[in-house]
Tab-separated table of C-alpha atoms and ligand atoms in Angstrom:
chain	number	residue	atom	x	y	z
A	161	MET	CA	0.002	-0.006	-0.001
A	162	LEU	CA	1.211	3.488	-0.887
A	163	TYR	CA	0.599	5.885	2.018
A	164	THR	CA	-0.546	9.433	1.346
A	165	ALA	CA	-1.573	12.391	3.491
A	166	LYS	CA	-5.203	11.303	2.989
A	167	GLU	CA	-4.575	7.832	4.436
A	168	VAL	CA	-2.959	9.340	7.510
A	169	GLN	CA	-5.816	11.785	7.857
A	170	LYS	CA	-8.299	8.899	7.754
A	171	LEU	CA	-6.234	6.937	10.233
A	172	VAL	CA	-6.061	9.806	12.714
A	173	LYS	CA	-9.806	10.350	12.371
A	174	SER	CA	-10.722	6.713	12.833
A	175	LYS	CA	-8.220	5.810	15.565
A	176	LEU	CA	-7.786	9.059	17.461
A	177	GLY	CA	-11.039	10.753	16.518
A	178	GLY	CA	-12.079	12.053	19.929
A	179	TYR	CA	-8.551	12.873	21.008
A	180	LYS	CA	-7.109	16.344	21.015
A	181	PHE	CA	-3.985	16.131	18.848
A	182	ILE	CA	-0.890	17.965	20.138
A	183	ILE	CA	2.667	17.910	18.851
A	184	VAL	CA	5.464	19.332	21.020
A	185	SER	CA	8.942	20.182	19.745
A	186	ASN	CA	11.523	22.832	20.373
A	187	ARG	CA	11.910	23.774	16.692
A	188	GLU	CA	8.876	25.556	15.231
A	189	PRO	CA	7.690	24.832	11.682
A	190	TYR	CA	7.158	28.501	10.677
A	191	ILE	CA	9.322	31.407	11.818
A	192	HIS	CA	8.249	35.045	11.490
A	193	MET	CA	11.245	37.235	10.688
A	194	HIS	CA	11.702	40.971	10.111
A	195	THR	CA	13.307	41.706	6.746
A	196	PRO	CA	13.900	45.028	4.964
A	197	SER	CA	10.791	44.262	2.881
A	198	GLY	CA	8.557	43.540	5.891
A	199	VAL	CA	7.772	40.431	7.905
A	200	ARG	CA	8.582	37.151	6.126
A	201	VAL	CA	7.787	33.621	7.207
A	202	LYS	CA	10.662	31.155	6.932
A	203	THR	CA	10.860	27.404	7.347
A	204	PRO	CA	13.842	25.959	9.221
A	205	ALA	CA	16.539	23.548	7.983
A	206	GLY	CA	16.227	20.043	9.430
A	207	GLY	CA	14.129	16.956	9.094
A	208	LEU	CA	11.819	17.177	12.078
A	209	THR	CA	9.627	20.044	10.960
A	210	ALA	CA	9.681	18.927	7.315
A	211	ALA	CA	8.390	15.498	8.366
A	212	LEU	CA	5.657	16.675	10.718
A	213	ASP	CA	4.245	19.642	8.867
A	214	PRO	CA	2.450	17.467	6.241
A	215	LEU	CA	0.794	15.527	9.083
A	216	MET	CA	-0.425	18.661	10.785
A	217	GLN	CA	-1.578	20.146	7.495
A	218	ALA	CA	-3.582	17.012	6.795
A	219	CYS	CA	-4.971	16.404	10.275
A	220	GLY	CA	-5.061	19.773	12.039
A	221	GLY	CA	-4.381	20.092	15.778
A	222	THR	CA	-1.976	22.137	17.846
A	223	TRP	CA	1.810	22.285	17.572
A	224	VAL	CA	3.564	23.640	20.666
A	225	ALA	CA	7.070	24.917	19.848
A	226	GLY	CA	9.645	27.492	20.881
A	227	GLY	CA	9.259	30.948	19.322
A	228	SER	CA	12.554	31.686	17.572
A	229	GLY	CA	11.866	34.450	15.045
A	230	ASP	CA	12.375	38.142	15.803
A	231	ALA	CA	8.817	38.892	14.617
A	232	ASP	CA	7.199	35.865	16.286
A	233	ARG	CA	5.741	37.741	19.245
A	234	GLU	CA	3.988	40.277	17.017
A	235	ASN	CA	2.272	37.500	15.118
A	236	VAL	CA	0.418	35.587	17.823
A	237	ASP	CA	-2.843	36.149	19.690
A	238	LYS	CA	-3.268	36.552	23.451
A	239	LYS	CA	-2.827	32.815	23.944
A	240	ASP	CA	0.457	32.898	22.004
A	241	ARG	CA	-1.113	31.124	19.047
A	242	CYS	CA	-1.178	31.712	15.311
A	243	ARG	CA	-2.598	29.717	12.434
A	244	VAL	CA	-0.218	28.214	9.910
A	245	PRO	CA	0.829	27.776	7.113
A	246	PRO	CA	0.408	31.447	6.327
A	247	GLY	CA	-1.974	31.961	3.452
A	248	LYS	CA	-3.712	28.581	3.845
A	249	PRO	CA	-3.968	27.953	7.574
A	250	ARG	CA	-4.517	24.326	8.562
A	251	TYR	CA	-3.417	24.068	12.186
A	252	ILE	CA	-2.485	26.041	15.306
A	253	LEU	CA	1.076	26.896	16.241
A	254	LYS	CA	1.367	27.771	19.919
A	255	ARG	CA	4.646	29.411	20.825
A	256	VAL	CA	6.613	29.023	24.039
A	257	TRP	CA	8.773	32.010	24.951
A	258	MET	CA	12.259	31.789	26.365
A	259	SER	CA	14.680	34.589	27.176
A	260	LYS	CA	18.173	34.571	25.593
A	261	GLU	CA	19.536	33.301	28.908
A	262	GLU	CA	17.008	30.453	28.981
A	263	VAL	CA	17.796	29.520	25.379
A	264	ASP	CA	21.525	29.573	26.173
A	265	LYS	CA	21.159	26.981	28.909
A	266	PHE	CA	18.382	24.863	27.408
A	267	TYR	CA	19.045	24.819	23.656
A	268	PHE	CA	22.678	25.869	23.185
A	269	GLY	CA	23.587	24.306	26.545
A	270	PHE	CA	22.146	21.000	27.722
A	271	SER	CA	20.366	20.031	24.479
A	272	ASN	CA	23.210	20.736	22.090
A	273	GLN	CA	26.396	20.618	24.173
A	274	THR	CA	25.439	17.757	26.474
A	275	LEU	CA	22.810	15.465	24.929
A	276	TRP	CA	23.702	16.010	21.266
A	277	PRO	CA	27.401	14.958	21.529
A	278	LEU	CA	26.538	12.278	24.116
A	279	CYS	CA	24.008	10.613	21.828
A	280	HIS	CA	26.127	10.968	18.687
A	281	ASN	CA	29.256	9.385	20.055
A	282	VAL	CA	31.578	11.368	17.753
A	283	PHE	CA	34.607	12.110	19.916
A	284	LYS	CA	33.143	15.487	20.843
A	285	GLU	CA	33.200	15.640	24.625
A	286	PRO	CA	29.745	16.394	26.056
A	287	ILE	CA	29.680	19.264	28.550
A	288	PHE	CA	28.174	18.253	31.880
A	289	LYS	CA	27.314	21.542	33.530
A	290	ARG	CA	24.874	22.068	36.391
A	291	SER	CA	23.551	25.373	35.015
A	292	PHE	CA	22.748	23.755	31.643
A	293	TRP	CA	20.874	20.994	33.432
A	294	ASP	CA	18.916	23.475	35.574
A	295	GLY	CA	18.079	25.471	32.446
A	296	TYR	CA	16.945	22.298	30.676
A	297	LYS	CA	14.616	21.365	33.531
A	298	HIS	CA	13.254	24.902	33.641
A	299	SER	CA	12.564	25.045	29.872
A	300	ASN	CA	10.999	21.595	29.845
A	301	ALA	CA	8.656	22.915	32.559
A	302	LEU	CA	7.749	25.856	30.279
A	303	TYR	CA	6.785	23.422	27.505
A	304	ALA	CA	4.833	21.247	29.932
A	305	GLU	CA	3.004	24.314	31.210
A	306	ALA	CA	2.082	25.370	27.647
A	307	VAL	CA	0.764	21.861	26.942
A	308	GLY	CA	-1.121	21.917	30.258
A	309	LYS	CA	-2.911	25.087	29.174
A	310	GLU	CA	-3.967	23.424	25.921
A	311	LEU	CA	-5.350	20.491	27.913
A	312	LYS	CA	-7.757	22.529	30.079
A	313	GLY	CA	-11.246	21.026	29.832
A	314	VAL	CA	-10.072	18.311	27.450
A	315	LYS	CA	-11.145	14.718	28.222
A	316	GLU	CA	-8.777	12.819	25.943
A	317	ALA	CA	-5.564	13.877	24.264
A	318	PHE	CA	-2.772	12.379	22.219
A	319	ILE	CA	0.447	14.279	22.855
A	320	TRP	CA	3.442	13.603	20.689
A	321	PHE	CA	6.788	14.932	21.964
A	322	HIS	CA	9.752	15.270	19.661
A	323	ASP	CA	13.451	14.994	20.181
A	324	TYR	CA	16.100	15.295	22.831
A	325	HIS	CA	15.151	18.814	23.868
A	326	LEU	CA	12.091	17.523	25.692
A	327	ALA	CA	13.062	14.409	27.640
A	328	LEU	CA	11.584	15.694	30.912
A	329	ALA	CA	8.368	17.263	29.650
A	330	PRO	CA	6.338	14.004	29.367
A	331	LYS	CA	6.634	13.277	33.094
A	332	MET	CA	5.802	16.877	33.937
A	333	VAL	CA	2.706	16.788	31.724
A	334	ARG	CA	1.553	13.454	33.178
A	335	ASN	CA	2.072	14.591	36.761
A	336	GLY	CA	0.215	17.836	36.097
A	337	ALA	CA	-2.843	16.219	34.504
A	338	PRO	CA	-6.035	15.570	36.467
A	339	ASN	CA	-6.720	11.890	37.205
A	340	LYS	CA	-9.806	11.761	35.015
A	341	GLN	CA	-8.025	12.953	31.913
A	342	LYS	CA	-7.116	10.213	29.436
A	343	LEU	CA	-3.702	10.990	27.982
A	344	VAL	CA	-1.690	8.988	25.490
A	345	LEU	CA	1.879	10.280	25.547
A	346	ALA	CA	4.361	9.393	22.841
A	347	HIS	CA	7.877	10.535	22.039
A	348	PHE	CA	9.963	10.310	18.912
A	349	TRP	CA	13.704	10.693	19.474
A	350	HIS	CA	15.188	11.984	16.206
A	351	ILE	CA	18.829	11.241	16.967
A	352	PRO	CA	20.706	8.036	17.888
A	353	TRP	CA	20.610	6.604	21.403
A	354	PRO	CA	24.124	5.712	22.624
A	355	THR	CA	25.219	2.467	24.271
A	356	TRP	CA	24.224	2.241	27.922
A	357	ASN	CA	27.758	2.717	29.245
A	358	THR	CA	28.096	5.947	27.263
A	359	PHE	CA	24.677	7.134	28.392
A	360	MET	CA	25.628	6.459	32.016
A	361	LEU	CA	28.269	9.203	31.803
A	362	LEU	CA	25.432	11.690	32.156
A	363	PRO	CA	25.177	12.718	35.810
A	364	TRP	CA	21.389	13.124	35.353
A	365	ALA	CA	20.866	9.868	33.463
A	366	GLU	CA	18.155	8.679	35.874
A	367	GLU	CA	16.049	11.805	35.621
A	368	VAL	CA	16.267	11.852	31.821
A	369	LEU	CA	15.109	8.226	31.611
A	370	GLU	CA	12.356	8.747	34.185
A	371	GLY	CA	11.093	11.716	32.207
A	372	MET	CA	10.915	9.647	29.052
A	373	LEU	CA	9.310	6.635	30.675
A	374	ALA	CA	6.238	8.751	31.412
A	375	ASN	CA	5.442	8.167	27.728
A	376	ASP	CA	3.391	5.199	26.572
A	377	LEU	CA	5.316	4.828	23.327
A	378	ILE	CA	8.895	5.834	22.508
A	379	GLY	CA	10.105	5.730	18.914
A	380	PHE	CA	13.614	5.703	17.462
A	381	HIS	CA	14.719	5.468	13.845
A	382	LEU	CA	16.446	2.094	14.135
A	383	HIS	CA	16.229	-1.148	16.102
A	384	PRO	CA	19.801	-0.799	17.544
A	385	TYR	CA	18.866	2.572	19.100
A	386	CYS	CA	15.868	0.869	20.768
A	387	ILE	CA	18.139	-1.846	22.144
A	388	ASN	CA	20.586	0.784	23.464
A	389	PHE	CA	17.683	2.587	25.143
A	390	LEU	CA	16.367	-0.603	26.766
A	391	ALA	CA	19.842	-1.454	28.022
A	392	SER	CA	20.160	2.062	29.506
A	393	VAL	CA	16.841	1.733	31.281
A	394	GLU	CA	17.813	-1.713	32.575
A	395	ASN	CA	21.250	-0.652	33.796
A	396	VAL	CA	20.480	2.815	35.100
A	397	LEU	CA	17.007	2.355	36.574
A	398	GLY	CA	16.993	-1.407	37.115
A	399	ALA	CA	13.710	-1.533	35.174
A	400	LYS	CA	12.456	-4.806	33.692
A	401	VAL	CA	12.931	-4.840	29.956
A	402	ASP	CA	11.947	-7.315	27.267
A	403	TYR	CA	14.445	-7.119	24.368
A	404	LYS	CA	12.267	-9.248	22.107
A	405	ALA	CA	8.947	-7.532	22.662
A	406	LEU	CA	10.729	-4.155	22.958
A	407	THR	CA	8.955	-3.131	26.146
A	408	VAL	CA	9.860	-1.685	29.531
A	409	ARG	CA	7.947	-2.422	32.710
A	410	TYR	CA	8.381	0.501	35.103
A	411	ARG	CA	6.394	1.655	38.139
A	412	GLY	CA	3.365	-0.464	37.196
A	413	ARG	CA	3.233	0.731	33.592
A	414	THR	CA	4.337	-0.845	30.307
A	415	ILE	CA	6.147	1.325	27.791
A	416	GLN	CA	6.578	0.323	24.154
A	417	VAL	CA	9.926	1.142	22.492
A	418	LYS	CA	9.808	0.697	18.703
A	419	PRO	CA	11.782	1.589	15.565
A	420	PHE	CA	10.123	3.873	12.990
A	421	PRO	CA	12.530	5.013	10.231
A	422	ILE	CA	11.529	8.562	9.290
A	423	SER	CA	11.256	9.608	5.657
A	424	VAL	CA	10.235	12.410	3.284
A	425	ASP	CA	7.148	13.309	1.273
A	426	PHE	CA	8.306	11.562	-1.918
A	427	ALA	CA	5.338	12.522	-4.129
A	428	THR	CA	5.525	16.237	-3.309
A	429	ILE	CA	9.290	16.448	-3.827
A	430	ASP	CA	8.995	14.486	-7.073
A	431	LYS	CA	6.311	16.923	-8.273
A	432	LEU	CA	8.166	20.057	-7.210
A	433	ALA	CA	11.383	18.860	-8.836
A	434	ARG	CA	9.629	18.734	-12.225
A	435	ARG	CA	8.481	22.382	-12.125
A	436	PRO	CA	9.498	24.640	-15.040
A	437	GLU	CA	11.185	26.917	-12.496
A	438	VAL	CA	13.482	24.034	-11.572
A	439	ARG	CA	14.296	23.355	-15.224
A	440	ARG	CA	15.133	27.040	-15.718
A	441	GLU	CA	17.397	26.925	-12.672
A	442	MET	CA	19.088	23.788	-14.062
A	443	LYS	CA	19.997	25.733	-17.191
A	444	ARG	CA	21.376	28.555	-15.073
A	445	VAL	CA	23.549	26.110	-13.088
A	446	ARG	CA	24.999	24.762	-16.344
A	447	ALA	CA	25.589	28.229	-17.880
A	448	PRO	CA	29.182	29.135	-18.951
A	449	GLN	CA	29.435	31.735	-16.192
A	450	TYR	CA	28.496	29.240	-13.449
A	451	ILE	CA	29.335	25.490	-13.731
A	452	PRO	CA	30.109	24.554	-17.345
A	453	TYR	CA	32.187	21.541	-16.270
A	454	LYS	CA	31.471	17.890	-17.017
A	455	TYR	CA	30.875	16.573	-13.511
A	456	ILE	CA	28.984	18.081	-10.580
A	457	GLY	CA	28.804	16.764	-7.047
A	458	VAL	CA	26.466	18.109	-4.370
A	459	GLY	CA	26.354	18.157	-0.586
A	460	VAL	CA	23.529	19.607	1.510
A	461	ASP	CA	23.837	19.907	5.266
A	462	ARG	CA	23.188	21.788	8.428
A	463	ILE	CA	26.724	22.766	9.369
A	464	ASP	CA	27.310	20.283	12.150
A	465	TYR	CA	30.325	18.212	13.229
A	466	THR	CA	28.211	15.052	12.939
A	467	LYS	CA	27.750	15.560	9.188
A	468	GLY	CA	31.304	14.626	8.183
A	469	ILE	CA	31.823	17.704	6.001
A	470	ILE	CA	35.560	17.931	6.767
A	471	GLN	CA	35.950	14.208	5.942
A	472	ARG	CA	34.052	14.773	2.654
A	473	PHE	CA	36.335	17.622	1.591
A	474	ARG	CA	39.446	15.619	2.499
A	475	ALA	CA	38.139	12.817	0.274
A	476	ILE	CA	37.519	15.263	-2.582
A	477	ASP	CA	41.076	16.536	-2.149
A	478	ARG	CA	42.446	12.987	-2.291
A	479	PHE	CA	40.212	12.133	-5.260
A	480	LEU	CA	41.587	15.064	-7.300
A	481	GLU	CA	45.134	14.173	-6.275
A	482	LYS	CA	44.744	10.473	-7.058
A	483	TYR	CA	42.735	10.894	-10.267
A	484	PRO	CA	44.076	14.152	-11.757
A	485	LYS	CA	42.132	13.724	-14.985
A	486	TYR	CA	39.113	15.037	-13.061
A	487	GLN	CA	40.852	18.343	-12.327
A	488	ASN	CA	39.227	21.103	-14.323
A	489	LYS	CA	36.238	18.785	-14.852
A	490	PHE	CA	34.669	18.169	-11.431
A	491	VAL	CA	32.995	20.780	-9.221
A	492	PHE	CA	31.506	20.067	-5.833
A	493	VAL	CA	28.730	22.396	-4.624
A	494	GLU	CA	28.264	22.390	-0.866
A	495	ALA	CA	25.099	24.088	0.425
A	496	GLY	CA	25.679	24.374	4.154
A	497	ALA	CA	23.024	26.007	6.294
A	498	PRO	CA	24.591	27.655	9.370
A	499	SER	CA	23.353	26.076	12.583
A	500	ARG	CA	23.767	26.534	16.370
A	501	THR	CA	26.459	29.139	15.696
A	502	ARG	CA	26.565	30.389	19.310
A	503	ILE	CA	28.175	27.122	20.379
A	504	PRO	CA	32.015	27.261	20.356
A	505	ALA	CA	32.359	23.824	18.687
A	506	TYR	CA	30.136	25.005	15.809
A	507	MET	CA	31.999	28.331	15.478
A	508	LYS	CA	35.256	26.423	15.266
A	509	LEU	CA	33.805	23.983	12.731
A	510	ASN	CA	32.623	26.841	10.497
A	511	GLU	CA	36.139	28.278	10.509
A	512	GLU	CA	37.722	24.887	9.844
A	513	ILE	CA	35.412	24.215	6.904
A	514	SER	CA	36.056	27.647	5.319
A	515	GLU	CA	39.811	27.230	5.764
A	516	LEU	CA	39.784	23.749	4.261
A	517	VAL	CA	37.719	24.903	1.260
A	518	ASP	CA	40.198	27.775	0.666
A	519	GLU	CA	43.143	25.424	1.000
A	520	ILE	CA	41.749	22.839	-1.462
A	521	ASN	CA	40.622	25.483	-3.951
A	522	TRP	CA	44.043	27.164	-3.769
A	523	LYS	CA	45.802	23.859	-4.284
A	524	TYR	CA	43.951	22.983	-7.501
A	525	MET	CA	42.436	26.129	-9.000
A	526	ARG	CA	43.129	26.751	-12.647
A	527	GLY	CA	41.774	29.808	-14.485
A	528	TYR	CA	38.073	30.104	-13.722
A	529	TRP	CA	37.794	26.547	-12.370
A	530	LYS	CA	37.947	25.710	-8.677
A	531	PRO	CA	36.831	22.382	-7.265
A	532	ILE	CA	34.574	23.488	-4.377
A	533	ILE	CA	31.788	26.051	-4.375
A	534	TYR	CA	30.699	26.622	-0.796
A	535	ILE	CA	27.279	28.277	-0.409
A	536	LYS	CA	26.710	29.182	3.240
A	537	GLU	CA	22.933	29.163	3.260
A	538	LYS	CA	19.788	27.066	3.103
A	539	LEU	CA	18.785	26.979	-0.568
A	540	ASP	CA	15.200	27.573	-1.661
A	541	SER	CA	13.500	24.482	-3.063
A	542	ASP	CA	13.836	25.388	-6.784
A	543	LYS	CA	17.592	25.883	-6.437
A	544	LEU	CA	17.965	22.809	-4.291
A	545	PHE	CA	16.026	20.518	-6.612
A	546	ALA	CA	17.825	21.936	-9.652
A	547	LEU	CA	21.137	21.064	-8.026
A	548	TYR	CA	19.926	17.589	-7.104
A	549	ARG	CA	18.829	17.015	-10.709
A	550	THR	CA	21.979	18.445	-12.246
A	551	ALA	CA	24.443	16.643	-9.991
A	552	ASN	CA	26.147	13.432	-11.098
A	553	VAL	CA	26.614	12.515	-7.470
A	554	CYS	CA	25.230	13.531	-4.082
A	555	ILE	CA	27.543	12.881	-1.139
A	556	VAL	CA	26.117	12.390	2.363
A	557	SER	CA	28.948	11.505	4.718
A	558	PRO	CA	27.983	11.867	8.377
A	559	VAL	CA	30.291	10.420	11.007
A	560	GLN	CA	27.074	9.688	12.922
A	561	ASP	CA	23.475	10.517	12.036
A	562	GLY	CA	20.160	9.242	13.368
A	563	MET	CA	18.675	8.986	9.857
A	564	ASN	CA	19.656	11.817	7.438
A	565	LEU	CA	16.851	12.941	5.181
A	566	VAL	CA	19.075	14.600	2.557
A	567	THR	CA	19.614	11.090	1.177
A	568	LYS	CA	15.881	10.541	0.676
A	569	GLU	CA	15.290	14.085	-0.552
A	570	PHE	CA	17.964	13.673	-3.245
A	571	ILE	CA	16.437	10.372	-4.346
A	572	SER	CA	12.902	11.820	-4.490
A	573	ALA	CA	14.090	14.808	-6.573
A	574	ASN	CA	16.124	12.602	-8.942
A	575	VAL	CA	13.330	12.377	-11.487
A	576	ASP	CA	15.809	11.834	-14.361
A	577	ARG	CA	17.132	8.727	-12.549
A	578	SER	CA	20.710	9.505	-13.501
A	579	GLY	CA	22.327	10.567	-10.219
A	580	VAL	CA	24.373	8.429	-7.854
A	581	LEU	CA	24.156	8.574	-4.071
A	582	ILE	CA	27.249	8.109	-1.928
A	583	VAL	CA	26.303	7.586	1.703
A	584	SER	CA	28.204	7.005	4.904
A	585	LYS	CA	27.823	3.675	6.670
A	586	PHE	CA	27.126	5.750	9.808
A	587	ALA	CA	23.883	7.325	8.550
A	588	GLY	CA	20.710	5.636	9.790
A	589	ALA	CA	19.273	5.837	6.254
A	590	THR	CA	21.958	3.531	4.849
A	591	GLU	CA	20.184	0.439	6.197
A	592	GLU	CA	17.287	1.027	3.760
A	593	LEU	CA	19.205	2.404	0.767
A	594	LYS	CA	20.744	-0.746	-0.632
A	595	ASP	CA	21.607	0.716	-4.038
A	596	ALA	CA	23.704	3.621	-2.816
A	597	ILE	CA	27.524	3.479	-2.731
A	598	VAL	CA	28.446	3.092	0.928
A	599	VAL	CA	31.621	4.658	2.362
A	600	ASN	CA	33.399	5.001	5.670
A	601	PRO	CA	34.004	8.788	5.837
A	602	TYR	CA	37.204	8.226	7.822
A	603	ASP	CA	38.652	6.007	5.069
A	604	VAL	CA	40.024	8.723	2.771
A	605	GLU	CA	41.309	6.307	0.109
A	606	GLY	CA	38.089	4.289	-0.099
A	607	PHE	CA	36.028	7.476	-0.110
A	608	ALA	CA	38.119	9.008	-2.936
A	609	ASP	CA	37.727	5.794	-4.952
A	610	ALA	CA	33.970	5.843	-4.373
A	611	ILE	CA	33.766	9.355	-5.863
A	612	MET	CA	35.650	8.102	-8.905
A	613	ASP	CA	33.369	5.030	-9.165
A	614	SER	CA	30.257	7.217	-8.983
A	615	LEU	CA	31.455	9.370	-11.897
A	616	GLU	CA	32.538	6.392	-13.998
A	617	MET	CA	29.379	4.379	-13.437
A	618	PRO	CA	27.604	3.579	-16.739
A	619	LEU	CA	24.205	5.219	-17.250
A	620	LYS	CA	22.358	1.888	-17.253
A	621	GLU	CA	23.747	0.955	-13.863
A	622	ARG	CA	22.943	4.395	-12.445
A	623	GLN	CA	19.388	4.173	-13.738
A	624	LYS	CA	18.884	0.707	-12.305
A	625	ARG	CA	20.171	1.758	-8.894
A	626	MET	CA	18.206	4.998	-8.808
A	627	LYS	CA	15.040	3.203	-9.875
A	628	ASN	CA	15.389	0.867	-6.898
A	629	LEU	CA	16.216	3.691	-4.513
A	630	ARG	CA	13.206	5.661	-5.678
A	631	ALA	CA	10.914	2.653	-5.294
A	632	ALA	CA	12.148	2.205	-1.717
A	633	VAL	CA	11.580	5.858	-0.743
A	634	ARG	CA	8.244	6.072	-2.577
A	635	LYS	CA	7.006	3.096	-0.544
A	636	ASN	CA	8.598	4.002	2.778
A	637	ASN	CA	7.597	7.647	2.634
A	638	VAL	CA	6.886	10.041	5.487
A	639	PHE	CA	3.200	9.107	5.515
A	640	LYS	CA	4.095	5.469	6.120
A	641	TRP	CA	6.262	6.637	9.042
A	642	LEU	CA	3.374	8.687	10.418
A	643	ALA	CA	0.830	5.901	9.839
A	644	ASP	CA	3.026	3.315	11.548
A	645	PHE	CA	3.665	5.536	14.556
A	646	ILE	CA	0.052	6.637	14.929
A	647	SER	CA	-1.280	3.090	14.520
A	648	GLU	CA	1.052	1.929	17.275
A	649	ALA	CA	0.036	4.833	19.522
A	650	ALA	CA	-3.631	4.235	18.803
A	651	LYS	CA	-3.360	0.684	20.186
A	652	LEU	CA	-2.661	2.302	23.539
A	653	THR	CA	-5.894	4.278	23.674
A	654	SER	CA	-8.105	1.363	24.734
B	218	F6P	O1	18.333	15.679	13.602
B	218	F6P	C1	18.120	16.158	14.883
B	218	F6P	C2	17.490	17.516	14.864
B	218	F6P	O2	17.248	18.031	16.114
B	218	F6P	C3	16.208	17.457	14.142
B	218	F6P	O3	15.234	16.979	14.952
B	218	F6P	C4	16.112	18.831	13.651
B	218	F6P	O4	15.326	18.887	12.520
B	218	F6P	C5	17.538	19.181	13.309
B	218	F6P	O5	18.311	18.421	14.174
B	218	F6P	C6	17.761	20.665	13.364
B	218	F6P	O6	18.279	21.106	14.569
B	218	F6P	P1	17.960	22.496	15.221
B	218	F6P	O7	16.541	22.437	15.678
B	218	F6P	O8	18.932	22.633	16.327
B	218	F6P	O9	18.127	23.540	14.159
């Protein structure tokens, strides 16, 4: 069966009909920003909001999220709500406000300097700081309070928490709810879960797990992350876990822990990628004053040390050194959206990337040609899809990534079926994408060879592989992810 927004809509109606539907995440799906030409609404980089917005558009409900735009406050009502998407409103966005100091401790602090490196296991030491932890607890309480307000007078509600920013909020919401209220709480954790002995490094490991076990259902992208979570619960809390059934028994309740690999809206991306605007942009990319060279590679990332951007550029350097016939013929376009730039590790990474790009370009540049074009922004969809369609190869090389939706986005936009995907063995998506070329981003030689292989691959082989990849993503699309999660959650309503 091919899942669509309509199927999910029907499913929510039939299984969760009477339930108030609430999503809670730190990142908001629409951001109001002041610009010289007035207030503009932007959408953020990152998979979470892209995956959930189609659900909310199809099913309605309330999305509780942190206000992050400088014009956000001017665009809500007295209850801090606005209707989105702008122009064709389908659901309510309720914003939670945090001061700069609160954001520093909660988002830039505990979420992204403690939990993010801890869960990603990438040799970046997590920072265990009391003030970050206090800020995290405080901000989780703000989210729980906002949800509590939305629950006033409601008999039954399905509340779906997202990500590592909100590990404590489920317990706070459950404790704050009146006894009579029927709540189904679920959580999807969008990043990996580390092995239990890594997780135990966290001085507040118990509280984090207790917060999460207030949910009825906890989802991860992959089975191994579920196993790591169960082992953490078993070792840290001494809870009874069943590794086969994927359940935890804790304080008289049973919690389901299941894998749900997230995906993209294949049909919409496929449709958008065929627009005349995209074709026009493809011509512009290939124009003599832009990239008139034979081979194009593309990388699209949030600038993050988990994404393996440095490793990718080192491999490109080695590839040009080892296979010099590609000099003056191959250009790699990196579209890197700046992210979390207040955090020292991210500031340093931005500098390192710019320096490495300069160094490689200096080493090889000849006349107008240079091997790397580094665009430091999130591209609009026409430009992005044009690049995906023009590129001979898309390289996704995280050193650790829960899933990575750039892989699936590239595949969905590859309507000409001629591109090749190179993907790191450390991306969650790799498990499903059997026809991609798989690399270890730390293996510079193997990675350089893979780039060469991707460019030398005969058209027939590329088409065969891309056809299979597209069939896999079409079938396992974001609506299948939503339907699977909601069906599982709905079993818990009786
Ligand atoms: O992949 C993890 C994640 O938190 C996603 O859930 C989110 O879409 C992305 O990173 C973006 O991160 P941020 O919200 O910090 O910009």
